[in-house]
Short mmCIF file of C-alpha atoms in Angstrom, two decimals:
data_model
loop_
_atom_site.label_atom_id
_atom_site.label_comp_id
_atom_site.label_asym_id
_atom_site.label_seq_id
_atom_site.Cartn_x
_atom_site.Cartn_y
_atom_site.Cartn_z
CA MET A 27 -0.03 -0.15 0.11
CA PRO A 28 1.53 3.56 -0.80
CA ALA A 29 2.69 5.44 2.03
CA GLN A 30 -0.44 8.45 2.92
CA LEU A 31 0.33 12.03 2.43
CA HIS A 32 -0.14 13.62 6.00
CA PRO A 33 -1.62 17.06 5.33
CA LEU A 34 0.89 18.96 8.92
CA ASN A 35 3.63 16.65 8.32
CA THR A 36 3.50 17.81 4.63
CA THR A 37 2.40 21.33 5.49
CA ASN A 38 5.51 22.44 7.70
CA LEU A 39 7.34 21.25 5.71
CA ILE A 40 6.96 22.58 2.65
CA ARG A 41 6.66 26.27 5.17
CA ASN A 42 10.28 26.08 7.02
CA SER A 43 11.69 24.82 3.44
CA TYR A 44 10.54 27.37 1.83
CA ILE A 45 11.33 30.14 5.68
CA ARG A 46 14.79 28.32 4.76
CA TYR A 47 15.13 29.40 0.97
CA LEU A 48 14.66 32.55 1.83
CA LYS A 49 16.98 32.51 4.59
CA THR A 50 20.24 32.17 2.36
CA THR A 51 18.80 33.85 -0.84
CA TYR A 52 18.03 36.95 0.63
CA PRO A 53 21.15 37.45 3.27
CA PHE A 54 21.65 40.73 4.82
CA GLN A 55 24.79 41.51 6.43
CA GLY A 56 24.22 42.65 10.26
CA GLN A 57 23.39 40.92 11.89
CA HIS A 58 20.28 43.01 13.44
CA LEU A 59 18.44 43.60 10.70
CA ARG A 60 19.11 40.25 9.73
CA ASP A 61 17.22 38.33 13.02
CA GLN A 62 14.80 40.47 12.61
CA PHE A 63 14.52 39.62 9.67
CA TRP A 64 15.16 35.83 10.40
CA GLN A 65 12.09 37.03 13.53
CA ALA A 66 9.88 38.43 10.99
CA LEU A 67 9.18 34.92 8.98
CA GLU A 68 8.33 33.41 12.02
CA GLN A 69 4.74 34.62 12.43
CA PRO A 70 2.21 32.44 12.31
CA GLU A 71 0.20 32.48 9.56
CA LEU A 72 2.97 34.95 6.63
CA ILE A 73 4.24 32.65 5.35
CA VAL A 74 1.66 29.83 5.44
CA LYS A 75 -2.05 30.28 5.74
CA GLY A 76 -3.88 26.64 7.34
CA PRO A 77 -3.83 23.58 6.67
CA LEU A 78 -7.62 24.29 4.32
CA LEU A 79 -8.79 20.69 4.69
CA GLU A 80 -12.29 21.21 1.89
CA ALA A 81 -14.61 18.10 1.80
CA SER A 82 -16.41 17.67 -1.53
CA PRO A 83 -19.11 14.91 -1.94
CA PRO A 84 -18.49 12.35 -3.81
CA PHE A 85 -19.59 12.30 -7.16
CA LYS A 86 -23.03 9.53 -7.76
CA THR A 87 -22.22 5.55 -9.14
CA GLY A 88 -23.12 3.84 -11.63
CA ARG A 89 -23.02 1.21 -12.66
CA SER A 90 -19.07 -1.67 -13.29
CA ILE A 91 -18.37 -2.52 -16.28
CA ALA A 92 -19.14 -6.25 -15.60
CA GLN A 93 -22.53 -4.90 -14.97
CA LEU A 94 -22.48 -3.33 -18.29
CA VAL A 95 -21.35 -6.74 -20.07
CA GLU A 96 -23.46 -8.28 -17.77
CA ASP A 97 -26.58 -6.15 -19.52
CA GLY A 98 -25.61 -5.55 -23.11
CA VAL A 99 -24.86 -2.47 -23.29
CA LEU A 100 -20.64 -3.51 -23.39
CA HIS A 101 -18.94 -6.56 -25.41
CA PRO A 102 -18.57 -9.83 -23.40
CA THR A 103 -15.24 -10.13 -24.13
CA PHE A 104 -14.57 -6.56 -22.76
CA ARG A 105 -13.85 -8.82 -19.36
CA GLN A 106 -10.04 -9.51 -21.08
CA LEU A 107 -9.41 -6.19 -20.99
CA CYS A 108 -10.06 -5.29 -17.64
CA GLY A 109 -7.43 -5.87 -14.51
CA PRO A 110 -6.22 -3.18 -12.00
CA ALA A 111 -5.94 -0.23 -14.08
CA LEU A 112 -9.66 -0.28 -15.49
CA PRO A 113 -11.39 -2.69 -12.67
CA TRP A 114 -14.10 -5.13 -13.99
CA ASN A 115 -16.30 -4.47 -10.12
CA ARG A 116 -16.08 -1.41 -9.31
CA SER A 117 -18.51 1.19 -10.04
CA LEU A 118 -18.04 3.67 -12.25
CA TYR A 119 -19.73 7.09 -12.04
CA LEU A 120 -22.83 7.61 -13.45
CA HIS A 121 -21.95 10.25 -15.61
CA GLN A 122 -20.13 7.55 -17.23
CA ASP A 123 -22.23 4.72 -17.12
CA GLN A 124 -24.62 7.22 -18.55
CA ALA A 125 -21.79 9.06 -21.42
CA ILE A 126 -20.97 5.14 -23.32
CA ALA A 127 -24.68 3.78 -23.00
CA LYS A 128 -25.23 7.38 -25.62
CA ALA A 129 -21.98 6.43 -27.36
CA VAL A 130 -22.29 2.71 -27.70
CA GLN A 131 -25.91 1.83 -27.71
CA TYR A 132 -27.21 4.99 -28.97
CA ASN A 133 -24.39 6.42 -31.03
CA ARG A 134 -24.11 9.80 -30.00
CA ASN A 135 -21.75 12.91 -30.04
CA LEU A 136 -20.77 13.50 -26.37
CA VAL A 137 -19.96 16.85 -24.45
CA VAL A 138 -18.34 15.54 -20.34
CA ALA A 139 -18.17 18.27 -18.46
CA THR A 140 -17.53 16.64 -14.88
CA GLY A 141 -14.86 17.33 -11.89
CA THR A 142 -10.73 17.08 -12.43
CA GLY A 143 -10.53 13.03 -11.19
CA SER A 144 -14.05 12.38 -11.91
CA GLY A 145 -12.16 10.40 -15.10
CA LYS A 146 -13.05 12.37 -18.13
CA THR A 147 -11.10 9.18 -19.79
CA GLU A 148 -13.30 7.02 -19.66
CA THR A 149 -15.91 7.68 -21.04
CA PHE A 150 -14.39 8.41 -24.29
CA LEU A 151 -11.88 4.92 -23.67
CA ILE A 152 -14.54 2.56 -23.20
CA PRO A 153 -16.87 2.71 -26.09
CA ILE A 154 -13.59 3.23 -28.46
CA LEU A 155 -12.34 -0.25 -26.90
CA ASP A 156 -15.80 -1.46 -26.98
CA ALA A 157 -15.44 -1.00 -31.02
CA LEU A 158 -12.26 -2.46 -31.35
CA LEU A 159 -13.69 -4.65 -29.11
CA ARG A 160 -16.60 -5.41 -32.00
CA GLN A 161 -14.82 -5.39 -35.49
CA ARG A 162 -11.42 -8.15 -33.48
CA GLN A 163 -14.71 -10.26 -33.44
CA ALA A 164 -15.96 -9.68 -36.98
CA GLY A 165 -12.29 -10.40 -37.92
CA GLN A 166 -12.75 -6.30 -38.68
CA LEU A 167 -9.50 -5.35 -36.54
CA GLY A 168 -6.98 -4.83 -40.02
CA ALA A 169 -4.43 -1.87 -39.64
CA GLY A 170 -5.07 1.98 -40.03
CA VAL A 171 -6.99 4.65 -37.52
CA ARG A 172 -10.04 3.80 -35.37
CA ALA A 173 -9.72 7.35 -33.09
CA LEU A 174 -8.75 9.76 -32.70
CA LEU A 175 -7.28 11.39 -29.59
CA LEU A 176 -7.07 15.30 -29.40
CA TYR A 177 -4.75 17.15 -27.28
CA PRO A 178 -3.50 20.58 -26.53
CA MET A 179 -0.29 19.48 -24.16
CA ASN A 180 2.46 16.70 -25.24
CA ALA A 181 2.25 16.33 -21.43
CA LEU A 182 -1.26 14.72 -21.63
CA ALA A 183 -0.78 13.07 -23.96
CA ASN A 184 2.38 10.90 -22.65
CA ASP A 185 0.45 10.39 -19.37
CA GLN A 186 -2.63 8.63 -21.38
CA LEU A 187 0.16 6.43 -22.82
CA LYS A 188 0.86 5.49 -19.70
CA ARG A 189 -2.27 4.13 -19.17
CA LEU A 190 -3.42 3.02 -22.53
CA ARG A 191 -0.09 0.66 -21.65
CA ARG A 192 -0.74 -0.38 -18.50
CA ILE A 193 -4.32 -1.36 -19.79
CA LEU A 194 -3.22 -2.93 -23.46
CA ALA A 195 -0.11 -4.37 -21.82
CA ASN A 196 -1.93 -8.11 -22.34
CA PHE A 197 -4.38 -6.87 -25.57
CA PRO A 198 -1.40 -7.25 -27.96
CA ASP A 199 -4.50 -7.04 -30.64
CA PHE A 200 -4.95 -2.89 -30.41
CA THR A 201 -2.27 -1.02 -31.01
CA PHE A 202 -1.11 2.52 -30.19
CA GLY A 203 1.19 5.55 -30.75
CA ARG A 204 1.58 9.37 -30.28
CA TYR A 205 3.03 11.23 -32.77
CA THR A 206 3.46 14.90 -31.94
CA GLY A 207 7.63 16.46 -33.01
CA GLU A 208 8.99 14.46 -29.87
CA THR A 209 8.13 11.31 -31.73
CA LYS A 210 11.53 10.55 -33.53
CA GLN A 211 11.45 8.93 -37.42
CA SER A 212 13.70 6.10 -37.25
CA TYR A 213 12.70 2.53 -34.60
CA ARG A 214 16.36 2.64 -32.79
CA ASP A 215 15.86 7.02 -32.18
CA ALA A 216 12.65 5.94 -31.07
CA GLU A 217 13.98 3.44 -28.83
CA LYS A 218 16.22 5.79 -27.24
CA SER A 219 14.59 7.63 -26.83
CA PHE A 220 11.62 5.74 -24.59
CA TYR A 221 13.59 5.20 -22.49
CA GLU A 222 15.76 8.37 -21.64
CA GLN A 223 11.78 9.41 -21.72
CA PHE A 224 9.81 7.09 -19.56
CA PRO A 225 11.99 5.37 -17.45
CA GLY A 226 11.05 2.40 -16.11
CA GLU A 227 7.90 1.48 -18.14
CA PRO A 228 7.80 -1.58 -20.50
CA LEU A 229 8.54 -0.95 -24.32
CA LEU A 230 4.70 -2.78 -25.79
CA PRO A 231 5.17 -4.61 -28.41
CA ASN A 232 1.53 -2.90 -29.43
CA GLU A 233 3.22 0.51 -28.93
CA LEU A 234 4.08 2.22 -32.33
CA ILE A 235 7.04 4.90 -30.94
CA CYS A 236 8.26 6.27 -34.35
CA ARG A 237 7.18 7.52 -37.13
CA ASP A 238 7.80 5.28 -40.05
CA ASN A 239 6.05 2.17 -38.42
CA MET A 240 3.32 4.11 -37.50
CA ARG A 241 3.74 5.50 -41.32
CA ASP A 242 3.58 1.84 -42.84
CA THR A 243 0.91 0.68 -40.31
CA PRO A 244 -1.54 3.16 -38.41
CA PRO A 245 -2.09 2.45 -35.23
CA HIS A 246 -5.23 1.88 -33.57
CA LEU A 247 -5.60 4.34 -31.45
CA LEU A 248 -3.83 7.95 -32.44
CA LEU A 249 -3.00 10.48 -30.08
CA THR A 250 -0.55 13.93 -31.42
CA ASN A 251 -2.49 17.35 -31.32
CA TYR A 252 -3.90 20.25 -32.77
CA ALA A 253 -0.73 22.02 -34.25
CA MET A 254 0.68 17.99 -35.45
CA LEU A 255 -2.94 17.09 -37.21
CA GLU A 256 -2.63 20.26 -39.16
CA TYR A 257 0.89 18.79 -40.23
CA LEU A 258 -0.35 15.26 -40.20
CA LEU A 259 -3.00 16.53 -42.00
CA LEU A 260 -0.73 18.95 -44.90
CA ARG A 261 1.70 16.20 -45.87
CA PRO A 262 2.04 13.66 -47.95
CA GLU A 263 3.77 11.37 -45.80
CA ASP A 264 1.51 10.62 -43.77
CA ASN A 265 -1.34 9.76 -46.45
CA ALA A 266 -1.12 6.70 -44.55
CA PHE A 267 -3.40 8.14 -41.66
CA PHE A 268 -6.61 9.36 -44.57
CA ASP A 269 -6.31 8.04 -48.17
CA GLY A 270 -5.55 4.17 -48.78
CA GLU A 271 -6.47 1.36 -47.33
CA TYR A 272 -5.35 1.98 -44.32
CA ALA A 273 -7.95 4.70 -44.02
CA GLN A 274 -10.55 3.29 -43.99
CA GLN A 275 -11.97 2.34 -40.31
CA TRP A 276 -12.29 6.22 -38.69
CA ARG A 277 -14.74 5.47 -35.78
CA PHE A 278 -13.75 8.42 -33.48
CA ILE A 279 -12.88 11.70 -32.50
CA ALA A 280 -12.03 12.48 -28.51
CA LEU A 281 -11.47 15.83 -27.81
CA ASP A 282 -9.72 16.64 -24.01
CA GLU A 283 -9.39 19.89 -22.01
CA ALA A 284 -12.18 20.88 -24.66
CA HIS A 285 -12.66 24.30 -23.07
CA VAL A 286 -8.77 25.13 -23.94
CA TYR A 287 -9.75 26.01 -27.58
CA ASP A 288 -11.85 29.12 -27.29
CA GLY A 289 -11.81 31.98 -28.79
CA ALA A 290 -9.68 32.41 -32.47
CA SER A 291 -8.62 29.13 -31.57
CA GLY A 292 -11.62 27.71 -30.98
CA ILE A 293 -12.01 28.74 -34.84
CA GLU A 294 -8.63 27.30 -35.36
CA ILE A 295 -9.62 23.69 -34.41
CA ALA A 296 -13.82 23.28 -36.20
CA MET A 297 -12.11 23.83 -39.55
CA LEU A 298 -9.32 21.78 -38.53
CA LEU A 299 -11.69 18.76 -38.13
CA ARG A 300 -13.53 20.00 -39.93
CA ARG A 301 -11.15 20.04 -42.78
CA LEU A 302 -10.33 15.61 -40.89
CA LYS A 303 -13.76 14.43 -41.21
CA ASP A 304 -13.43 15.12 -45.25
CA ARG A 305 -10.70 13.53 -45.56
CA VAL A 306 -11.18 10.50 -43.91
CA VAL A 307 -15.55 10.43 -43.87
CA ASN A 308 -16.23 13.04 -47.09
CA SER A 309 -18.22 14.74 -44.23
CA GLU A 310 -20.77 11.94 -44.13
CA PRO A 311 -23.84 12.67 -40.82
CA GLY A 312 -23.11 9.78 -38.65
CA ARG A 313 -20.01 8.05 -39.63
CA LEU A 314 -17.66 9.95 -36.85
CA ARG A 315 -18.52 9.47 -33.18
CA CYS A 316 -17.07 12.75 -31.89
CA MET A 317 -16.27 13.18 -28.03
CA ALA A 318 -14.60 16.28 -25.59
CA THR A 319 -14.31 16.17 -22.28
CA SER A 320 -13.67 19.04 -19.96
CA ALA A 321 -13.73 20.62 -16.20
CA THR A 322 -14.56 23.61 -16.65
CA MET A 323 -17.19 24.48 -19.48
CA GLY A 324 -20.40 26.88 -18.80
CA ARG A 325 -22.17 26.79 -15.37
CA GLY A 326 -24.17 24.09 -15.93
CA ARG A 327 -27.53 23.98 -17.15
CA GLU A 328 -27.96 27.55 -17.66
CA ASP A 329 -26.10 27.17 -19.97
CA TYR A 330 -26.76 24.13 -22.00
CA PRO A 331 -28.12 26.23 -25.51
CA LYS A 332 -24.28 28.16 -25.77
#
């Protein structure tokens, strides 16, 4: 069991470390001034106030993945994917349950706006994995992008990679890869970069880590950012993602942290996604499931029309 964070001890540690930093960074030559400065730093609640404790009510719970399978929402072989990173019997939050059901049963496009740490990733990842399981059973799981996971920053894409490694570690049929400015061209360079960037992380056979491999056999789950997506749509060498034999299976676009795209950037993203939809499905309605997530989007029901 991981060690728990003691709030009082941690507060004192942070306070004392910061005071020590101030004492050594701003030394006074005169002993009298130095004593006054140090005495002032020790005044209660001058540097740190608190600790402050905030109680948040728990999110409402819904069905577990096991119950969703039993109810016919998710594919029966979903259990093969489940493990510590995606528990089989643990109850999902109600908003996760509802989002998954709407995406899988009713082919709905979704905007999921809920608090930080409430499992927004599962609301689009579980429907995507369900679709891959169904294609696998039907013998249609060849190479080619099924889902684009779009992130505003590389750091968020890297965090998602770690999650996917844990979920897909024992399920090599599903491939995934991150294509950003950090992605190396050749496998040799990419392998070296991988172990430098993700020390201690396993390199799975179903994670495509270099541009050469992804262009040869595009992964089922493609992670990128909006700036790189612009390049991918323009460069002839990246046509394999959008044209030809490997580009006929696009099913999902997931936009994480959607609140980032406001104002001019929101207009640019909207046009970029329209170009993408025109490229991969000829803008045919209903061909793509589009899902956006955000922790901060409007003020609730009163802003739904906007």
